[in-house]
């Protein structure tokens, strides 16, 4: 059985375009939320907590905020996309397309992974600018974000059904 790489790429591209079309709903809120967390908890509360082994509270906070937004965006992307397709009865076109179940699932997950990587990159940029912290091992950074995103995207698909 051959694979339908055009169908898979089209589904991934559709999910990326869908995320970019509603950028005010899916990209900016995580960034604004992270800024609020950094300013409220990092600066207000962090000034009262001494650094531990040279790590300030704000520097401790940023990796957790990155993972928070990666988990939220990954889960939300897959579950809402699949649920909306079912709700608006557009899922039938996808189901009759010459794509295997694996390709459909991979398309949703890869689209969600792209959104999670975009959000993680933006928040990491905020961390570099505001808190002066960057990942020490970029390979590990991308691997962990990819694995967490894939895991929660798969959970989002399951619960979106």
Coordinates of N, CA, C and O in Angstrom, one line a residue:
X1 N 0.8 -1.2 0.0 CA 0.0 0.0 0.0 C 0.9 1.2 0.0 O 1.8 1.4 0.9
X2 N 0.7 2.1 -1.0 CA 1.5 3.3 -1.1 C 1.0 4.4 -0.1 O -0.1 4.4 0.4
X3 N 1.8 5.4 0.1 CA 1.4 6.5 0.9 C 1.0 7.7 0.0 O 1.4 7.8 -1.1
X4 N 0.2 8.5 0.6 CA -0.3 9.7 -0.1 C 0.3 10.9 0.5 O -0.3 11.6 1.4
X5 N 1.5 11.2 0.1 CA 2.3 12.3 0.6 C 1.6 13.7 0.3 O 1.7 14.6 1.1
X6 N 1.0 13.7 -0.9 CA 0.3 15.0 -1.2 C -0.9 15.3 -0.3 O -1.1 16.4 0.1
X7 N -1.6 14.2 0.0 CA -2.8 14.4 0.9 C -2.3 14.7 2.3 O -2.9 15.6 3.0
X8 N -1.2 14.1 2.8 CA -0.7 14.4 4.1 C -0.2 15.8 4.2 O -0.5 16.5 5.1
X9 N 0.6 16.2 3.2 CA 1.1 17.6 3.2 C -0.1 18.6 3.1 O 0.0 19.7 3.7
X10 N -1.1 18.3 2.3 CA -2.2 19.2 2.2 C -3.0 19.4 3.5 O -3.4 20.5 3.9
X11 N -3.1 18.3 4.2 CA -3.8 18.3 5.6 C -2.9 19.1 6.5 O -3.4 20.0 7.3
X12 N -1.6 18.9 6.5 CA -0.7 19.7 7.4 C -0.8 21.2 7.1 O -0.9 22.0 7.9
X13 N -0.7 21.5 5.8 CA -0.8 22.8 5.3 C -2.1 23.5 5.7 O -2.2 24.6 6.1
X14 N -3.2 22.7 5.6 CA -4.5 23.3 6.0 C -4.6 23.6 7.5 O -5.1 24.6 7.8
X15 N -4.0 22.8 8.3 CA -4.0 23.0 9.7 C -3.1 24.2 10.1 O -3.4 25.0 10.9
X16 N -2.0 24.4 9.4 CA -1.1 25.5 9.6 C -1.8 26.8 9.2 O -1.8 27.8 9.9
X17 N -2.4 26.8 8.0 CA -3.1 28.0 7.5 C -4.3 28.3 8.4 O -4.6 29.5 8.7
X18 N -5.0 27.3 8.9 CA -6.1 27.5 9.9 C -5.6 28.2 11.1 O -6.2 29.2 11.6
X19 N -4.5 27.8 11.6 CA -3.9 28.5 12.8 C -3.5 29.9 12.5 O -3.7 30.8 13.3
X20 N -2.9 30.1 11.4 CA -2.5 31.5 11.0 C -3.7 32.4 10.7 O -3.6 33.6 10.9
X21 N -4.8 31.9 10.2 CA -6.0 32.7 9.9 C -6.6 33.2 11.2 O -7.2 34.3 11.2
X22 N -6.5 32.4 12.3 CA -7.1 32.8 13.6 C -6.0 33.1 14.5 O -6.0 32.8 15.7
X23 N -5.0 33.8 14.1 CA -3.8 34.1 14.9 C -4.1 34.9 16.1 O -3.5 34.7 17.2
X24 N -5.2 35.7 16.1 CA -5.6 36.5 17.3 C -6.2 35.6 18.3 O -6.3 36.0 19.5
X25 N -6.6 34.4 18.0 CA -7.2 33.5 18.9 C -6.2 32.4 19.4 O -6.4 31.9 20.5
X26 N -5.2 32.0 18.6 CA -4.4 30.9 18.9 C -2.9 31.2 19.1 O -2.2 30.4 19.8
X27 N -2.4 32.3 18.6 CA -1.0 32.6 18.8 C -0.8 33.7 19.8 O 0.1 33.6 20.7
X28 N -1.5 34.8 19.7 CA -1.2 35.9 20.6 C -1.7 35.7 22.1 O -1.0 36.1 23.0
X29 N -2.8 35.0 22.3 CA -3.2 34.8 23.7 C -2.1 34.0 24.5 O -1.8 34.4 25.7
X30 N -1.5 33.0 24.0 CA -0.4 32.3 24.8 C 0.8 33.3 25.1 O 1.4 33.2 26.2
X31 N 1.1 34.1 24.1 CA 2.2 35.1 24.3 C 1.8 36.1 25.4 O 2.6 36.4 26.3
X32 N 0.6 36.6 25.3 CA 0.1 37.6 26.3 C 0.0 37.0 27.7 O 0.5 37.6 28.7
X33 N -0.5 35.8 27.8 CA -0.6 35.1 29.0 C 0.8 34.9 29.6 O 1.0 35.1 30.8
X34 N 1.8 34.5 28.8 CA 3.1 34.3 29.3 C 3.7 35.6 29.8 O 4.4 35.6 30.8
X35 N 3.5 36.7 29.1 CA 4.0 38.0 29.5 C 3.4 38.3 30.9 O 4.1 38.8 31.8
X36 N 2.1 38.1 31.1 CA 1.5 38.4 32.3 C 2.1 37.5 33.5 O 2.3 38.0 34.5
X37 N 2.3 36.2 33.2 CA 2.9 35.4 34.2 C 4.3 35.9 34.6 O 4.7 35.9 35.7
X38 N 5.1 36.3 33.5 CA 6.4 36.7 33.8 C 6.4 38.0 34.6 O 7.1 38.2 35.6
X39 N 5.5 39.0 34.2 CA 5.5 40.2 35.0 C 4.9 40.1 36.4 O 5.4 40.7 37.3
X40 N 3.9 39.3 36.5 CA 3.2 39.2 37.8 C 4.0 38.3 38.7 O 4.4 38.7 39.8
X41 N 4.3 37.1 38.3 CA 5.0 36.1 39.2 C 6.5 36.3 39.1 O 7.1 36.3 40.2
X42 N 7.0 36.5 37.9 CA 8.5 36.6 37.8 C 9.0 37.9 38.4 O 10.0 37.8 39.2
X43 N 8.4 39.0 38.2 CA 8.9 40.2 38.7 C 8.4 40.6 40.1 O 9.2 41.0 41.0
X44 N 7.1 40.4 40.3 CA 6.6 40.8 41.6 C 6.9 39.8 42.7 O 7.5 40.1 43.7
X45 N 6.7 38.5 42.4 CA 7.0 37.5 43.4 C 8.5 37.1 43.4 O 9.0 36.8 44.4
X46 N 9.0 37.1 42.2 CA 10.4 36.7 42.0 C 11.4 37.6 42.8 O 12.5 37.2 43.1
X47 N 11.0 38.9 42.9 CA 11.9 39.8 43.6 C 12.0 39.4 45.1 O 13.0 39.8 45.8
X48 N 11.1 38.7 45.6 CA 11.1 38.3 47.1 C 11.7 37.0 47.3 O 12.0 36.6 48.4
X49 N 12.0 36.2 46.2 CA 12.6 34.9 46.3 C 14.1 35.1 45.9 O 14.3 35.5 44.8
X50 N 14.9 34.6 46.7 CA 16.4 34.7 46.4 C 16.7 33.6 45.3 O 16.0 32.6 45.2
X51 N 17.8 33.9 44.6 CA 18.1 32.9 43.6 C 18.7 31.6 44.2 O 19.3 31.6 45.3
X52 N 18.4 30.5 43.6 CA 18.9 29.2 44.1 C 19.9 28.7 43.1 O 19.6 28.5 41.9
X53 N 21.1 28.5 43.6 CA 22.3 28.0 42.8 C 22.4 28.9 41.5 O 22.7 28.4 40.4
X54 N 22.2 30.2 41.6 CA 22.4 31.1 40.5 C 21.3 31.2 39.5 O 21.4 31.9 38.5
X55 N 20.1 30.6 39.8 CA 19.0 30.6 39.0 C 17.9 31.5 39.6 O 17.5 31.2 40.7
X56 N 17.5 32.6 39.0 CA 16.5 33.4 39.5 C 15.1 32.8 39.3 O 15.0 31.8 38.5
X57 N 14.1 33.3 40.0 CA 12.8 32.7 39.9 C 12.2 32.9 38.5 O 11.6 32.0 38.0
X58 N 12.5 34.0 37.9 CA 12.0 34.3 36.5 C 12.6 33.3 35.6 O 12.0 32.8 34.7
X59 N 13.9 33.0 35.7 CA 14.6 32.0 34.9 C 14.0 30.6 35.1 O 14.0 29.8 34.2
X60 N 13.6 30.3 36.3 CA 13.0 29.0 36.7 C 11.6 28.9 36.1 O 11.2 27.9 35.7
X61 N 10.9 30.1 36.0 CA 9.5 30.1 35.5 C 9.4 29.9 34.0 O 8.4 29.3 33.5
X62 N 10.3 30.4 33.2 CA 10.2 30.4 31.7 C 10.0 29.0 31.1 O 9.1 28.8 30.3
X63 N 10.9 28.0 31.5 CA 10.7 26.7 30.9 C 9.3 26.1 31.2 O 8.7 25.4 30.3
X64 N 8.8 26.3 32.4 CA 7.5 25.8 32.7 C 6.4 26.5 31.9 O 5.4 25.9 31.5
X65 N 6.5 27.8 31.7 CA 5.6 28.5 30.8 C 5.6 28.1 29.4 O 4.6 28.0 28.7
X66 N 6.8 27.7 28.9 CA 6.9 27.2 27.5 C 6.2 25.9 27.4 O 5.4 25.7 26.5
X67 N 6.4 25.0 28.4 CA 5.7 23.7 28.3 C 4.2 23.9 28.5 O 3.4 23.1 27.9
X68 N 3.8 24.8 29.4 CA 2.4 25.0 29.6 C 1.7 25.4 28.3 O 0.6 24.8 27.9
X69 N 2.3 26.3 27.5 CA 1.7 26.8 26.3 C 1.8 25.7 25.2 O 0.9 25.6 24.3
X70 N 2.9 24.9 25.2 CA 3.0 23.8 24.2 C 1.9 22.8 24.4 O 1.3 22.3 23.5
X71 N 1.7 22.4 25.7 CA 0.7 21.4 26.0 C -0.7 21.9 25.6 O -1.5 21.2 25.0
X72 N -1.0 23.2 26.0 CA -2.3 23.8 25.7 C -2.5 23.9 24.2 O -3.6 23.5 23.8
X73 N -1.5 24.4 23.5 CA -1.8 24.6 22.1 C -1.8 23.3 21.3 O -2.6 23.1 20.4
X74 N -1.0 22.3 21.7 CA -1.1 21.0 21.0 C -2.4 20.3 21.2 O -3.0 19.8 20.3
X75 N -2.8 20.3 22.5 CA -4.1 19.6 22.8 C -5.3 20.4 22.1 O -6.1 19.8 21.5
X76 N -5.2 21.7 22.2 CA -6.3 22.5 21.7 C -6.4 22.4 20.2 O -7.5 22.4 19.6
X77 N -5.3 22.4 19.5 CA -5.3 22.4 18.0 C -5.9 21.2 17.5 O -6.9 21.2 16.7
X78 N -5.5 20.0 18.0 CA -6.0 18.8 17.4 C -7.5 18.5 17.8 O -8.3 18.2 17.0
X79 N -7.8 18.7 19.1 CA -9.2 18.5 19.5 C -10.2 19.4 18.9 O -11.2 19.0 18.4
X80 N -9.8 20.7 18.8 CA -10.8 21.6 18.2 C -10.9 21.5 16.7 O -12.0 21.6 16.2
X81 N -9.8 21.2 16.1 CA -9.9 21.0 14.6 C -10.7 19.8 14.3 O -11.6 19.8 13.4
X82 N -10.5 18.7 15.0 CA -11.3 17.5 14.7 C -12.8 17.7 15.1 O -13.7 17.3 14.4
X83 N -13.0 18.3 16.2 CA -14.4 18.5 16.7 C -15.1 19.5 15.8 O -16.3 19.2 15.5
X84 N -14.4 20.5 15.3 CA -15.1 21.4 14.4 C -15.4 20.7 13.1 O -16.5 21.0 12.5
X85 N -14.5 19.9 12.6 CA -14.8 19.1 11.4 C -16.0 18.2 11.6 O -16.9 18.1 10.6
X86 N -16.2 17.6 12.7 CA -17.3 16.8 13.0 C -18.6 17.6 13.1 O -19.6 17.3 12.6
X87 N -18.5 18.8 13.8 CA -19.6 19.6 14.1 C -20.2 20.2 12.8 O -21.4 20.3 12.6
X88 N -19.3 20.6 11.9 CA -19.7 21.3 10.7 C -19.9 20.3 9.5 O -20.1 20.7 8.4
X89 N -19.8 19.0 9.8 CA -19.9 17.9 8.8 C -19.0 18.0 7.7 O -19.3 17.6 6.5
X90 N -17.8 18.6 7.9 CA -16.8 18.6 6.9 C -15.8 17.5 7.0 O -14.9 17.3 6.2
X91 N -16.0 16.7 8.0 CA -15.1 15.5 8.2 C -15.3 14.4 7.2 O -14.4 13.7 6.9
X92 N -16.5 14.4 6.6 CA -16.8 13.4 5.6 C -15.9 13.5 4.4 O -15.5 12.5 3.8
X93 N -15.6 14.8 4.0 CA -14.7 14.9 2.8 C -13.3 14.4 3.1 O -12.6 13.8 2.3
X94 N -12.9 14.5 4.4 CA -11.5 14.0 4.8 C -11.6 12.5 4.8 O -10.6 11.8 4.4
X95 N -12.7 11.9 5.3 CA -12.8 10.5 5.4 C -12.9 9.8 4.1 O -12.5 8.6 4.0
X96 N -13.4 10.4 3.1 CA -13.5 9.8 1.7 C -12.3 10.1 0.9 O -12.2 9.5 -0.2
X97 N -11.4 10.9 1.3 CA -10.2 11.2 0.6 C -9.3 10.0 0.6 O -9.4 9.1 1.5
X98 N -8.5 9.8 -0.5 CA -7.7 8.6 -0.6 C -6.5 8.7 0.4 O -5.3 8.8 0.0
X99 N -6.8 8.8 1.7 CA -5.7 8.8 2.7 C -6.0 7.7 3.7 O -7.2 7.4 4.1
X100 N -4.9 7.1 4.2 CA -5.1 6.1 5.3 C -5.4 6.8 6.6 O -5.2 8.0 6.8
X101 N -5.8 6.0 7.6 CA -6.1 6.6 8.9 C -4.8 7.1 9.5 O -4.8 8.2 10.2
X102 N -3.7 6.5 9.2 CA -2.4 6.9 9.7 C -2.0 8.3 9.2 O -1.5 9.2 9.9
X103 N -2.3 8.5 7.9 CA -2.0 9.8 7.3 C -2.9 10.9 7.8 O -2.4 12.0 8.0
X104 N -4.1 10.6 8.1 CA -5.0 11.6 8.6 C -4.5 12.0 10.0 O -4.4 13.2 10.4
X105 N -4.3 11.0 10.9 CA -3.8 11.3 12.2 C -2.4 12.0 12.2 O -2.2 13.0 12.9
X106 N -1.5 11.6 11.3 CA -0.2 12.3 11.2 C -0.4 13.7 10.7 O 0.3 14.6 11.2
X107 N -1.3 14.0 9.8 CA -1.6 15.3 9.3 C -2.0 16.2 10.5 O -1.5 17.4 10.6
X108 N -3.0 15.8 11.3 CA -3.4 16.6 12.4 C -2.3 16.8 13.4 O -2.1 17.9 13.9
X109 N -1.5 15.8 13.7 CA -0.5 15.9 14.7 C 0.7 16.8 14.2 O 1.2 17.6 14.9
X110 N 1.0 16.7 12.9 CA 2.1 17.5 12.4 C 1.7 19.0 12.3 O 2.5 19.9 12.6
X111 N 0.4 19.2 12.0 CA 0.0 20.6 12.0 C 0.0 21.2 13.4 O 0.4 22.3 13.6
X112 N -0.4 20.4 14.4 CA -0.3 20.8 15.8 C 1.1 21.0 16.2 O 1.4 21.9 17.0
X113 N 2.0 20.1 15.8 CA 3.4 20.3 16.1 C 4.0 21.6 15.6 O 4.7 22.3 16.3
X114 N 3.6 21.9 14.4 CA 4.1 23.2 13.8 C 3.6 24.4 14.7 O 4.4 25.3 14.9
X115 N 2.3 24.4 15.1 CA 1.8 25.5 15.9 C 2.5 25.5 17.2 O 2.9 26.6 17.7
X116 N 2.8 24.4 17.9 CA 3.5 24.3 19.1 C 4.9 24.8 19.0 O 5.4 25.5 19.9
X117 N 5.6 24.5 18.0 CA 7.0 25.0 17.8 C 7.0 26.5 17.6 O 7.9 27.1 18.0
X118 N 6.0 27.0 16.9 CA 5.9 28.4 16.7 C 5.7 29.1 18.0 O 6.4 30.1 18.3
X119 N 4.8 28.7 18.8 CA 4.5 29.3 20.1 C 5.7 29.1 21.0 O 6.1 30.1 21.7
X120 N 6.3 27.9 21.0 CA 7.5 27.7 21.9 C 8.6 28.7 21.5 O 9.3 29.2 22.3
X121 N 8.8 28.8 20.2 CA 9.9 29.7 19.7 C 9.6 31.2 20.1 O 10.6 31.9 20.5
X122 N 8.4 31.6 20.0 CA 8.0 33.0 20.4 C 8.3 33.2 21.9 O 8.8 34.2 22.3
X123 N 7.8 32.2 22.7 CA 8.0 32.4 24.2 C 9.5 32.3 24.6 O 9.9 33.0 25.5
X124 N 10.2 31.4 23.9 CA 11.7 31.3 24.1 C 12.3 32.7 23.8 O 13.2 33.1 24.5
X125 N 11.9 33.3 22.7 CA 12.4 34.6 22.4 C 12.1 35.6 23.4 O 12.9 36.5 23.8
X126 N 10.9 35.6 24.0 CA 10.5 36.4 25.1 C 11.4 36.2 26.3 O 11.8 37.1 27.0
X127 N 11.7 34.9 26.6 CA 12.6 34.5 27.7 C 14.0 35.1 27.5 O 14.6 35.6 28.4
X128 N 14.5 35.1 26.3 CA 15.8 35.6 26.0 C 15.8 37.1 26.2 O 16.7 37.7 26.8
X129 N 14.8 37.8 25.7 CA 14.7 39.3 25.8 C 14.4 39.7 27.2 O 15.1 40.6 27.7
X130 N 13.5 39.1 27.9 CA 13.0 39.6 29.2 C 13.8 39.1 30.4 O 14.1 39.8 31.3
X131 N 14.2 37.8 30.3 CA 14.8 37.2 31.5 C 16.2 36.8 31.2 O 16.9 36.4 32.2
X132 N 16.7 36.9 30.0 CA 18.1 36.6 29.6 C 18.4 35.1 29.9 O 19.4 34.8 30.5
X133 N 17.5 34.2 29.4 CA 17.7 32.8 29.5 C 17.4 32.1 28.2 O 16.5 32.5 27.5
X134 N 18.3 31.2 27.8 CA 18.1 30.4 26.6 C 18.4 29.0 26.9 O 19.2 28.7 27.8
X135 N 17.9 28.1 26.1 CA 18.2 26.7 26.3 C 19.7 26.4 26.1 O 20.4 27.0 25.3
X136 N 20.3 25.6 27.0 CA 21.7 25.2 26.9 C 21.9 24.2 25.8 O 22.9 24.2 25.1
X137 N 20.9 23.3 25.6 CA 21.0 22.2 24.6 C 19.8 22.3 23.7 O 18.7 21.9 24.0
X138 N 20.0 22.9 22.5 CA 18.9 23.2 21.6 C 18.3 21.9 21.0 O 17.1 21.8 20.8
X139 N 19.1 20.9 20.8 CA 18.6 19.6 20.3 C 17.7 19.0 21.3 O 16.6 18.5 21.0
X140 N 18.0 19.0 22.6 CA 17.2 18.5 23.6 C 15.9 19.3 23.7 O 14.8 18.8 23.9
X141 N 16.0 20.6 23.6 CA 14.9 21.5 23.7 C 13.9 21.2 22.6 O 12.7 21.0 22.9
X142 N 14.3 21.0 21.3 CA 13.4 20.7 20.3 C 12.8 19.3 20.4 O 11.7 19.0 20.1
X143 N 13.6 18.3 20.8 CA 13.2 17.0 21.0 C 12.1 16.9 22.1 O 11.1 16.2 21.9
X144 N 12.3 17.5 23.2 CA 11.3 17.5 24.3 C 10.0 18.2 23.9 O 8.9 17.7 24.1
X145 N 10.1 19.3 23.2 CA 8.9 20.0 22.8 C 8.2 19.2 21.7 O 7.0 19.1 21.8
X146 N 8.9 18.6 20.8 CA 8.3 17.7 19.8 C 7.6 16.5 20.4 O 6.4 16.2 20.1
X147 N 8.2 15.9 21.4 CA 7.6 14.7 22.0 C 6.4 15.1 22.8 O 5.4 14.4 22.8
X148 N 6.5 16.2 23.6 CA 5.3 16.6 24.4 C 4.2 17.0 23.5 O 3.0 16.7 23.7
X149 N 4.5 17.7 22.4 CA 3.5 18.2 21.5 C 2.8 17.0 20.8 O 1.6 17.0 20.7
X150 N 3.6 16.0 20.4 CA 3.0 14.8 19.7 C 2.1 14.1 20.7 O 1.0 13.7 20.4
X151 N 2.5 13.9 21.9 CA 1.8 13.2 22.9 C 0.4 13.9 23.2 O -0.6 13.3 23.2
X152 N 0.5 15.2 23.4 CA -0.8 15.9 23.8 C -1.6 16.2 22.5 O -2.9 16.3 22.6
X153 N -1.0 16.2 21.3 CA -1.8 16.2 20.1 C -2.6 15.0 20.0 O -3.8 15.0 19.6
X154 N -2.0 13.8 20.2 CA -2.6 12.5 20.1 C -3.8 12.5 21.2 O -4.9 12.0 20.8
X155 N -3.5 13.0 22.4 CA -4.6 13.0 23.4 C -5.8 13.9 22.9 O -6.9 13.6 23.1
X156 N -5.4 15.0 22.3 CA -6.4 15.9 21.8 C -7.3 15.2 20.7 O -8.5 15.4 20.6
X157 N -6.6 14.4 19.8 CA -7.4 13.7 18.8 C -8.3 12.7 19.5 O -9.5 12.6 19.0
X158 N -7.8 12.0 20.4 CA -8.7 11.0 21.1 C -9.9 11.7 21.7 O -11.0 11.2 21.6
X159 N -9.7 12.8 22.5 CA -10.8 13.4 23.1 C -11.6 14.2 22.2 O -12.8 14.5 22.5
X160 N -11.1 14.6 21.0 CA -11.9 15.3 20.0 C -12.9 14.4 19.3 O -13.9 14.8 18.7
X161 N -12.6 13.1 19.4 CA -13.5 12.1 18.8 C -14.8 12.0 19.6 O -15.8 11.7 19.2

